[in-house]
Amino acid sequence: MKFQFGKFGGQFVPEEVKKALDELEKAFQDAIKDPEFINEYLYYLKDYVGRPSSLYFAKNLSDICGGAKIFLKREDLNHTGAHKINNTIGQILLAKRMGKKKIIAETGAGQHGVATATAAAMFGMECEIFQGSLDIERQKLNVFKMEMLGAKVTGVNQGSKSLADAVDVAIDEWVKRIDDTFYLLGSVVGPHPYPTIVKYFQKIIGEETKQQFFEKENKLPDYLVACVGGGSNAMGFFNEFLEDQSVNLIGVEAAGKGLQTNQNAATLSLGRTGVIHGMRTKVLLDEHDRIKEVYSISAGLDYPGVGPEHAYLKETNRVNYFAISDREAVEAFQVLSKTEGIIPAIESAHAVAYAMKLAKKLPKDKSVIVNLSGRGDKDVESIEKYLKSQ
Ligand SMILES: *Cc1c(COP(=O)(O)O)cnc(C)c1O
């Protein structure tokens, strides 16, 4: 088997799926060489999503930390409120080019489901979203949104009834409907070529950041910080800087209730090499090598695997990964809201929390850019509940 990222990646899937993945890879390679395809993708990112997203100097936040300058890449300002729409627009255009009429996707908290349903609505495609029945209960608002956008939400009742099971079912369904259906995966995970495709459609984040930072400061930044669930916002942010060795890249995972407890989602900090969802990567496994149940206050970081390129970037020490607990993330959520008037997604708040710790230790002429992957309207209620329970 071929591995795309050192010993990580690959295609751990049945033969029928391999054929579909080959077809997908050919279509993708062909599409990205076609200027018309790229122009159409960029057109929708600009006029529909609202790109470029701004790079904002968070002066108040920097001042209270008292060290390095902190900047925020405002993916929260995109249509639908997060980075995920960059990828769903790209993949839907690819689906259209391949002549597919129907879209299926998995979702955990519902963010990827909403971004997929949004793009499907705009391009007039039939859309079905698979979501764990537990998540359907916990994330009612996003279920209503997906339905409002014309998508069908199908509950998944197997296993832990959450994201990992929704991916399994979506892949199974894809095999049955491969002729007319496109599987729109939500992060840089899954069998090749998905991690490559999703990174391609998210790399605009880092491309814009580099240019915007040059315009403001006329140099490269010193640190980039992004949260890592599957790892798509981080990969899209880091990609443009991978060759710039002076730029320190930092991924932030969810430590949940702590790395010493069993309630976290810190795959790169605690995981072992294994296979999940068709890829070889780092996986949180128990003593019997079964995939662990993971936990984080943030539904978007609550995944027992991670994109294979992140496993590789950790092994080669190009990116450093740290974990931030629920408590630290909630605190950063409050601080950013009160000092800057920006309510971040609780996922993004993990990156903000780490950036604040880091900035405090650095001199004033250093710079830290946080990828603010999404807005926090969706989280206000659960943060309120968390604070009351403390
Ligand atoms: C889904 C989500 C994430 C986690 O996904 P990645 O693939 O790791 O980027 C992070 N932030 C927000 C706002 C999300 O919606």
GROMACS .gro file of C-alpha atoms and ligand atoms in nm:
model
  405
    1MET     CA    1   0.000   0.000   0.000
    2LYS     CA    2   0.111   0.354  -0.072
    3PHE     CA    3   0.137   0.597   0.219
    4GLN     CA    4   0.118   0.969   0.153
    5PHE     CA    5   0.265   1.105   0.476
    6GLY     CA    6   0.565   0.899   0.590
    7LYS     CA    7   0.408   0.579   0.723
    8PHE     CA    8   0.069   0.747   0.767
    9GLY     CA    9  -0.230   0.768   0.533
   10GLY     CA   10  -0.315   0.487   0.291
   11GLN     CA   11  -0.645   0.328   0.194
   12PHE     CA   12  -0.773   0.069   0.443
   13VAL     CA   13  -1.101   0.006   0.261
   14PRO     CA   14  -1.278  -0.272   0.064
   15GLU     CA   15  -1.209  -0.310  -0.313
   16GLU     CA   16  -1.534  -0.138  -0.423
   17VAL     CA   17  -1.440   0.169  -0.222
   18LYS     CA   18  -1.089   0.171  -0.371
   19LYS     CA   19  -1.238   0.199  -0.717
   20ALA     CA   20  -1.448   0.495  -0.611
   21LEU     CA   21  -1.146   0.658  -0.446
   22ASP     CA   22  -0.944   0.615  -0.767
   23GLU     CA   23  -1.220   0.781  -0.966
   24LEU     CA   24  -1.230   1.062  -0.710
   25GLU     CA   25  -0.855   1.114  -0.719
   26LYS     CA   26  -0.848   1.131  -1.100
   27ALA     CA   27  -1.133   1.383  -1.104
   28PHE     CA   28  -0.963   1.592  -0.833
   29GLN     CA   29  -0.621   1.597  -1.005
   30ASP     CA   30  -0.789   1.688  -1.330
   31ALA     CA   31  -1.004   1.962  -1.172
   32ILE     CA   32  -0.721   2.145  -0.997
   33LYS     CA   33  -0.536   2.174  -1.328
   34ASP     CA   34  -0.838   2.341  -1.485
   35PRO     CA   35  -0.836   2.720  -1.442
   36GLU     CA   36  -1.212   2.731  -1.494
   37PHE     CA   37  -1.266   2.502  -1.195
   38ILE     CA   38  -1.031   2.705  -0.975
   39ASN     CA   39  -1.193   3.032  -1.082
   40GLU     CA   40  -1.537   2.902  -1.001
   41TYR     CA   41  -1.419   2.782  -0.656
   42LEU     CA   42  -1.258   3.121  -0.587
   43TYR     CA   43  -1.565   3.305  -0.713
   44TYR     CA   44  -1.790   3.129  -0.458
   45LEU     CA   45  -1.538   3.177  -0.180
   46LYS     CA   46  -1.540   3.549  -0.249
   47ASP     CA   47  -1.904   3.631  -0.329
   48TYR     CA   48  -2.081   3.360  -0.129
   49VAL     CA   49  -1.852   3.282   0.165
   50GLY     CA   50  -1.722   3.639   0.200
   51ARG     CA   51  -1.347   3.579   0.161
   52PRO     CA   52  -1.085   3.691   0.222
   53SER     CA   53  -1.152   3.665   0.595
   54SER     CA   54  -0.977   3.942   0.784
   55LEU     CA   55  -0.653   3.914   0.978
   56TYR     CA   56  -0.722   4.116   1.292
   57PHE     CA   57  -0.466   4.249   1.540
   58ALA     CA   58  -0.621   4.171   1.880
   59LYS     CA   59  -0.468   4.463   2.065
   60ASN     CA   60  -0.676   4.432   2.382
   61LEU     CA   61  -0.602   4.062   2.416
   62SER     CA   62  -0.233   4.125   2.346
   63ASP     CA   63  -0.224   4.400   2.608
   64ILE     CA   64  -0.372   4.189   2.885
   65CYS     CA   65  -0.126   3.910   2.808
   66GLY     CA   66   0.156   4.165   2.813
   67GLY     CA   67   0.389   3.991   2.566
   68ALA     CA   68   0.378   3.904   2.197
   69LYS     CA   69   0.132   4.059   1.954
   70ILE     CA   70  -0.170   3.831   1.899
   71PHE     CA   71  -0.350   3.830   1.565
   72LEU     CA   72  -0.671   3.645   1.477
   73LYS     CA   73  -0.745   3.493   1.137
   74ARG     CA   74  -1.121   3.545   1.131
   75GLU     CA   75  -1.267   3.225   0.982
   76ASP     CA   76  -1.559   3.290   1.217
   77LEU     CA   77  -1.672   3.563   0.976
   78ASN     CA   78  -1.734   3.319   0.689
   79HIS     CA   79  -2.090   3.241   0.581
   80THR     CA   80  -2.218   2.966   0.820
   81GLY     CA   81  -1.964   3.082   1.078
   82ALA     CA   82  -1.660   2.858   1.037
   83HIS     CA   83  -1.388   2.733   0.804
   84LYS     CA   84  -1.586   2.423   0.704
   85ILE     CA   85  -1.766   2.598   0.417
   86ASN     CA   86  -1.436   2.638   0.223
   87ASN     CA   87  -1.417   2.261   0.189
   88THR     CA   88  -1.785   2.191   0.123
   89ILE     CA   89  -1.793   2.443  -0.165
   90GLY     CA   90  -1.480   2.286  -0.317
   91GLN     CA   91  -1.604   1.929  -0.290
   92ILE     CA   92  -1.955   2.010  -0.418
   93LEU     CA   93  -1.799   2.168  -0.728
   94LEU     CA   94  -1.596   1.851  -0.770
   95ALA     CA   95  -1.913   1.640  -0.732
   96LYS     CA   96  -2.087   1.851  -0.996
   97ARG     CA   97  -1.791   1.811  -1.232
   98MET     CA   98  -1.807   1.432  -1.183
   99GLY     CA   99  -2.175   1.436  -1.277
  100LYS     CA  100  -2.295   1.324  -0.932
  101LYS     CA  101  -2.646   1.427  -0.832
  102LYS     CA  102  -2.654   1.333  -0.465
  103ILE     CA  103  -2.438   1.426  -0.170
  104ILE     CA  104  -2.392   1.228   0.150
  105ALA     CA  105  -2.187   1.334   0.451
  106GLU     CA  106  -2.123   1.246   0.814
  107THR     CA  107  -2.151   1.496   1.093
  108GLY     CA  108  -2.076   1.505   1.465
  109ALA     CA  109  -2.203   1.821   1.625
  110GLY     CA  110  -2.368   1.917   1.299
  111GLN     CA  111  -2.127   2.189   1.183
  112HIS     CA  112  -2.006   1.994   0.880
  113GLY     CA  113  -2.363   1.879   0.817
  114VAL     CA  114  -2.486   2.240   0.806
  115ALA     CA  115  -2.197   2.352   0.581
  116THR     CA  116  -2.269   2.058   0.348
  117ALA     CA  117  -2.645   2.117   0.345
  118THR     CA  118  -2.578   2.486   0.271
  119ALA     CA  119  -2.361   2.415  -0.032
  120ALA     CA  120  -2.599   2.141  -0.150
  121ALA     CA  121  -2.893   2.383  -0.129
  122MET     CA  122  -2.710   2.643  -0.333
  123PHE     CA  123  -2.606   2.394  -0.603
  124GLY     CA  124  -2.943   2.217  -0.609
  125MET     CA  125  -2.815   1.876  -0.502
  126GLU     CA  126  -3.001   1.615  -0.302
  127CYS     CA  127  -2.834   1.585   0.039
  128GLU     CA  128  -2.840   1.325   0.317
  129ILE     CA  129  -2.647   1.367   0.641
  130PHE     CA  130  -2.562   1.080   0.876
  131GLN     CA  131  -2.546   1.175   1.240
  132GLY     CA  132  -2.523   0.966   1.557
  133SER     CA  133  -2.859   0.952   1.734
  134LEU     CA  134  -2.697   1.076   2.055
  135ASP     CA  135  -2.560   1.377   1.867
  136ILE     CA  136  -2.903   1.440   1.712
  137GLU     CA  137  -3.039   1.470   2.065
  138ARG     CA  138  -2.755   1.698   2.180
  139GLN     CA  139  -2.744   1.923   1.873
  140LYS     CA  140  -3.107   1.994   1.792
  141LEU     CA  141  -3.047   2.343   1.651
  142ASN     CA  142  -2.809   2.214   1.383
  143VAL     CA  143  -3.054   1.934   1.298
  144PHE     CA  144  -3.327   2.195   1.240
  145LYS     CA  145  -3.086   2.401   1.030
  146MET     CA  146  -2.992   2.105   0.808
  147GLU     CA  147  -3.361   2.025   0.758
  148MET     CA  148  -3.442   2.390   0.689
  149LEU     CA  149  -3.173   2.381   0.420
  150GLY     CA  150  -3.348   2.086   0.259
  151ALA     CA  151  -3.123   1.802   0.376
  152LYS     CA  152  -3.239   1.470   0.515
  153VAL     CA  153  -3.083   1.386   0.852
  154THR     CA  154  -3.051   1.013   0.918
  155GLY     CA  155  -2.982   0.890   1.271
  156VAL     CA  156  -2.707   0.633   1.332
  157ASN     CA  157  -2.791   0.394   1.615
  158GLN     CA  158  -2.479   0.177   1.626
  159GLY     CA  159  -2.177   0.188   1.857
  160SER     CA  160  -2.142   0.503   2.062
  161LYS     CA  161  -2.409   0.672   1.843
  162SER     CA  162  -2.180   0.963   1.763
  163LEU     CA  163  -1.931   1.089   1.503
  164ALA     CA  164  -1.707   0.783   1.461
  165ASP     CA  165  -2.014   0.565   1.391
  166ALA     CA  166  -2.163   0.822   1.153
  167VAL     CA  167  -1.843   0.801   0.942
  168ASP     CA  168  -1.865   0.419   0.929
  169VAL     CA  169  -2.227   0.429   0.814
  170ALA     CA  170  -2.164   0.706   0.559
  171ILE     CA  171  -1.883   0.499   0.400
  172ASP     CA  172  -2.109   0.189   0.390
  173GLU     CA  173  -2.387   0.390   0.228
  174TRP     CA  174  -2.146   0.536  -0.025
  175VAL     CA  175  -2.050   0.184  -0.143
  176LYS     CA  176  -2.417   0.109  -0.213
  177ARG     CA  177  -2.480   0.430  -0.408
  178ILE     CA  178  -2.145   0.497  -0.570
  179ASP     CA  179  -2.287   0.552  -0.921
  180ASP     CA  180  -2.474   0.873  -0.851
  181THR     CA  181  -2.352   0.977  -0.505
  182PHE     CA  182  -2.059   1.184  -0.381
  183TYR     CA  183  -1.930   1.138  -0.026
  184LEU     CA  184  -1.835   1.480   0.108
  185LEU     CA  185  -1.591   1.425   0.396
  186GLY     CA  186  -1.555   1.700   0.654
  187SER     CA  187  -1.192   1.699   0.765
  188VAL     CA  188  -0.840   1.596   0.657
  189VAL     CA  189  -0.915   1.237   0.756
  190GLY     CA  190  -1.027   0.912   0.590
  191PRO     CA  191  -0.864   0.712   0.310
  192HIS     CA  192  -0.648   0.878   0.044
  193PRO     CA  193  -0.723   1.109  -0.138
  194TYR     CA  194  -0.958   1.275   0.115
  195PRO     CA  195  -0.688   1.423   0.343
  196THR     CA  196  -0.522   1.576   0.035
  197ILE     CA  197  -0.849   1.705  -0.113
  198VAL     CA  198  -0.969   1.866   0.210
  199LYS     CA  199  -0.630   2.030   0.271
  200TYR     CA  200  -0.635   2.166  -0.083
  201PHE     CA  201  -0.971   2.335  -0.026
  202GLN     CA  202  -0.863   2.475   0.313
  203LYS     CA  203  -0.516   2.599   0.219
  204ILE     CA  204  -0.664   2.935   0.122
  205ILE     CA  205  -0.660   3.018   0.497
  206GLY     CA  206  -0.280   3.012   0.518
  207GLU     CA  207  -0.231   3.171   0.176
  208GLU     CA  208  -0.438   3.472   0.277
  209THR     CA  209  -0.274   3.486   0.620
  210LYS     CA  210   0.077   3.502   0.477
  211GLN     CA  211  -0.012   3.785   0.242
  212GLN     CA  212  -0.215   3.978   0.500
  213PHE     CA  213   0.059   3.951   0.761
  214PHE     CA  214   0.318   4.073   0.511
  215GLU     CA  215   0.099   4.374   0.434
  216LYS     CA  216   0.071   4.459   0.804
  217GLU     CA  217   0.417   4.370   0.939
  218ASN     CA  218   0.636   4.313   0.632
  219LYS     CA  219   0.775   3.984   0.766
  220LEU     CA  220   0.680   3.627   0.850
  221PRO     CA  221   0.493   3.559   1.176
  222ASP     CA  222   0.677   3.378   1.459
  223TYR     CA  223   0.399   3.142   1.570
  224LEU     CA  224   0.081   2.998   1.421
  225VAL     CA  225  -0.167   2.832   1.657
  226ALA     CA  226  -0.474   2.629   1.555
  227CYS     CA  227  -0.704   2.377   1.721
  228VAL     CA  228  -0.700   2.018   1.595
  229GLY     CA  229  -1.000   1.786   1.583
  230GLY     CA  230  -0.960   1.600   1.255
  231GLY     CA  231  -0.719   1.877   1.169
  232SER     CA  232  -0.858   2.058   0.863
  233ASN     CA  233  -0.850   2.418   0.986
  234ALA     CA  234  -0.497   2.364   1.118
  235MET     CA  235  -0.374   2.197   0.796
  236GLY     CA  236  -0.528   2.473   0.584
  237PHE     CA  237  -0.363   2.734   0.806
  238PHE     CA  238  -0.019   2.567   0.831
  239ASN     CA  239   0.027   2.444   0.474
  240GLU     CA  240   0.158   2.769   0.326
  241PHE     CA  241   0.418   2.795   0.605
  242LEU     CA  242   0.551   2.437   0.617
  243GLU     CA  243   0.870   2.531   0.431
  244ASP     CA  244   0.929   2.846   0.638
  245GLN     CA  245   1.140   2.696   0.916
  246SER     CA  246   1.139   3.019   1.122
  247VAL     CA  247   0.763   2.993   1.166
  248ASN     CA  248   0.670   2.780   1.468
  249LEU     CA  249   0.355   2.576   1.407
  250ILE     CA  250   0.142   2.465   1.701
  251GLY     CA  251  -0.162   2.237   1.701
  252VAL     CA  252  -0.390   2.235   2.005
  253GLU     CA  253  -0.594   1.928   2.099
  254ALA     CA  254  -0.867   1.884   2.356
  255ALA     CA  255  -0.743   1.769   2.698
  256GLY     CA  256  -1.108   1.752   2.813
  257LYS     CA  257  -1.107   1.686   3.188
  258GLY     CA  258  -0.732   1.621   3.182
  259LEU     CA  259  -0.470   1.400   3.014
  260GLN     CA  260  -0.455   1.179   3.325
  261THR     CA  261  -0.829   1.107   3.307
  262ASN     CA  262  -0.998   0.890   3.046
  263GLN     CA  263  -1.203   1.189   2.938
  264ASN     CA  264  -1.009   1.369   2.668
  265ALA     CA  265  -0.957   1.372   2.292
  266ALA     CA  266  -0.580   1.428   2.284
  267THR     CA  267  -0.501   1.186   2.002
  268LEU     CA  268  -0.151   1.314   1.918
  269SER     CA  269  -0.049   1.350   2.283
  270LEU     CA  270  -0.173   1.006   2.395
  271GLY     CA  271  -0.257   0.801   2.085
  272ARG     CA  272  -0.080   0.506   1.923
  273THR     CA  273  -0.039   0.417   1.557
  274GLY     CA  274  -0.349   0.238   1.433
  275VAL     CA  275  -0.616   0.228   1.166
  276ILE     CA  276  -0.942   0.421   1.177
  277HIS     CA  277  -1.184   0.527   0.903
  278GLY     CA  278  -0.969   0.390   0.624
  279MET     CA  279  -0.639   0.557   0.720
  280ARG     CA  280  -0.330   0.471   0.925
  281THR     CA  281  -0.272   0.747   1.177
  282LYS     CA  282  -0.255   0.810   1.551
  283VAL     CA  283  -0.559   0.672   1.729
  284LEU     CA  284  -0.677   0.674   2.090
  285LEU     CA  285  -0.687   0.301   2.172
  286ASP     CA  286  -0.762   0.113   2.493
  287GLU     CA  287  -0.549  -0.175   2.630
  288HIS     CA  288  -0.727  -0.417   2.393
  289ASP     CA  289  -0.651  -0.195   2.091
  290ARG     CA  290  -1.014  -0.094   2.062
  291ILE     CA  291  -1.096   0.265   1.969
  292LYS     CA  292  -1.161   0.460   2.287
  293GLU     CA  293  -1.463   0.672   2.366
  294VAL     CA  294  -1.338   1.027   2.361
  295TYR     CA  295  -1.459   1.336   2.539
  296SER     CA  296  -1.428   1.713   2.510
  297ILE     CA  297  -1.656   2.004   2.596
  298SER     CA  298  -1.607   2.088   2.230
  299ALA     CA  299  -1.798   1.858   1.996
  300GLY     CA  300  -1.577   1.957   1.701
  301LEU     CA  301  -1.258   1.831   1.870
  302ASP     CA  302  -1.418   1.512   1.999
  303TYR     CA  303  -1.263   1.259   1.757
  304PRO     CA  304  -1.054   0.949   1.843
  305GLY     CA  305  -0.832   0.981   1.533
  306VAL     CA  306  -0.656   1.268   1.358
  307GLY     CA  307  -0.556   1.354   1.002
  308PRO     CA  308  -0.257   1.138   0.891
  309GLU     CA  309  -0.053   1.441   0.786
  310HIS     CA  310  -0.066   1.569   1.144
  311ALA     CA  311   0.068   1.232   1.267
  312TYR     CA  312   0.354   1.278   1.020
  313LEU     CA  313   0.418   1.643   1.110
  314LYS     CA  314   0.438   1.545   1.475
  315GLU     CA  315   0.675   1.257   1.407
  316THR     CA  316   0.904   1.481   1.200
  317ASN     CA  317   0.882   1.756   1.465
  318ARG     CA  318   0.771   2.018   1.214
  319VAL     CA  319   0.460   2.089   1.420
  320ASN     CA  320   0.433   2.076   1.800
  321TYR     CA  321   0.110   1.963   1.958
  322PHE     CA  322  -0.023   2.055   2.302
  323ALA     CA  323  -0.351   1.993   2.482
  324ILE     CA  324  -0.584   2.242   2.649
  325SER     CA  325  -0.848   2.141   2.904
  326ASP     CA  326  -1.219   2.226   2.907
  327ARG     CA  327  -1.155   2.468   3.192
  328GLU     CA  328  -0.878   2.658   3.012
  329ALA     CA  329  -1.083   2.673   2.690
  330VAL     CA  330  -1.389   2.810   2.867
  331GLU     CA  331  -1.174   3.072   3.036
  332ALA     CA  332  -1.028   3.181   2.701
  333PHE     CA  333  -1.381   3.184   2.557
  334GLN     CA  334  -1.481   3.436   2.824
  335VAL     CA  335  -1.165   3.645   2.797
  336LEU     CA  336  -1.187   3.685   2.419
  337SER     CA  337  -1.558   3.769   2.442
  338LYS     CA  338  -1.501   4.035   2.706
  339THR     CA  339  -1.178   4.192   2.580
  340GLU     CA  340  -1.238   4.189   2.204
  341GLY     CA  341  -1.614   4.151   2.165
  342ILE     CA  342  -1.557   3.830   1.971
  343ILE     CA  343  -1.735   3.515   2.089
  344PRO     CA  344  -1.522   3.226   1.956
  345ALA     CA  345  -1.630   2.869   1.887
  346ILE     CA  346  -1.531   2.657   2.187
  347GLU     CA  347  -1.305   2.462   1.948
  348SER     CA  348  -1.120   2.781   1.853
  349ALA     CA  349  -1.108   2.885   2.220
  350HIS     CA  350  -0.864   2.595   2.275
  351ALA     CA  351  -0.622   2.766   2.035
  352VAL     CA  352  -0.684   3.106   2.195
  353ALA     CA  353  -0.608   2.959   2.540
  354TYR     CA  354  -0.273   2.821   2.424
  355ALA     CA  355  -0.186   3.143   2.238
  356MET     CA  356  -0.249   3.348   2.553
  357LYS     CA  357  -0.014   3.129   2.757
  358LEU     CA  358   0.246   3.150   2.483
  359ALA     CA  359   0.219   3.527   2.425
  360LYS     CA  360   0.274   3.595   2.797
  361LYS     CA  361   0.617   3.429   2.778
  362LEU     CA  362   0.730   3.607   2.460
  363PRO     CA  363   0.880   3.955   2.407
  364LYS     CA  364   0.667   4.229   2.250
  365ASP     CA  365   0.834   4.212   1.909
  366LYS     CA  366   0.716   3.853   1.853
  367SER     CA  367   0.389   3.765   1.684
  368VAL     CA  368   0.136   3.487   1.733
  369ILE     CA  369  -0.148   3.425   1.487
  370VAL     CA  370  -0.445   3.220   1.600
  371ASN     CA  371  -0.675   3.063   1.348
  372LEU     CA  372  -1.017   3.154   1.486
  373SER     CA  373  -1.185   2.859   1.315
  374GLY     CA  374  -1.543   2.952   1.401
  375ARG     CA  375  -1.786   3.168   1.593
  376GLY     CA  376  -1.933   3.070   1.926
  377ASP     CA  377  -2.305   3.143   1.900
  378LYS     CA  378  -2.363   2.767   1.893
  379ASP     CA  379  -2.178   2.727   2.225
  380VAL     CA  380  -2.322   3.007   2.439
  381GLU     CA  381  -2.586   2.785   2.598
  382SER     CA  382  -2.352   2.499   2.687
  383ILE     CA  383  -2.087   2.736   2.826
  384GLU     CA  384  -2.356   2.894   3.044
  385LYS     CA  385  -2.446   2.546   3.172
  386TYR     CA  386  -2.080   2.458   3.230
  387LEU     CA  387  -2.021   2.774   3.432
  388LYS     CA  388  -2.331   2.713   3.646
  389SER     CA  389  -2.216   2.358   3.722
  390GLN     CA  390  -1.874   2.472   3.851
  391LIG     C1  391  -1.538   2.122   1.308
  391LIG     C2  392  -1.466   2.232   1.371
  391LIG     C3  393  -1.332   2.219   1.415
  391LIG     C4  394  -1.257   2.090   1.411
  391LIG     O1  395  -1.233   2.040   1.283
  391LIG     P1  396  -1.089   2.045   1.216
  391LIG     O2  397  -1.103   1.954   1.101
  391LIG     O3  398  -0.990   1.997   1.318
  391LIG     O4  399  -1.065   2.184   1.177
  391LIG     C5  400  -1.270   2.330   1.469
  391LIG     N1  401  -1.334   2.450   1.480
  391LIG     C6  402  -1.461   2.465   1.439
  391LIG     C7  403  -1.526   2.598   1.455
  391LIG     C8  404  -1.531   2.358   1.384
  391LIG     O5  405  -1.658   2.376   1.344
   0.00000   0.00000   0.00000
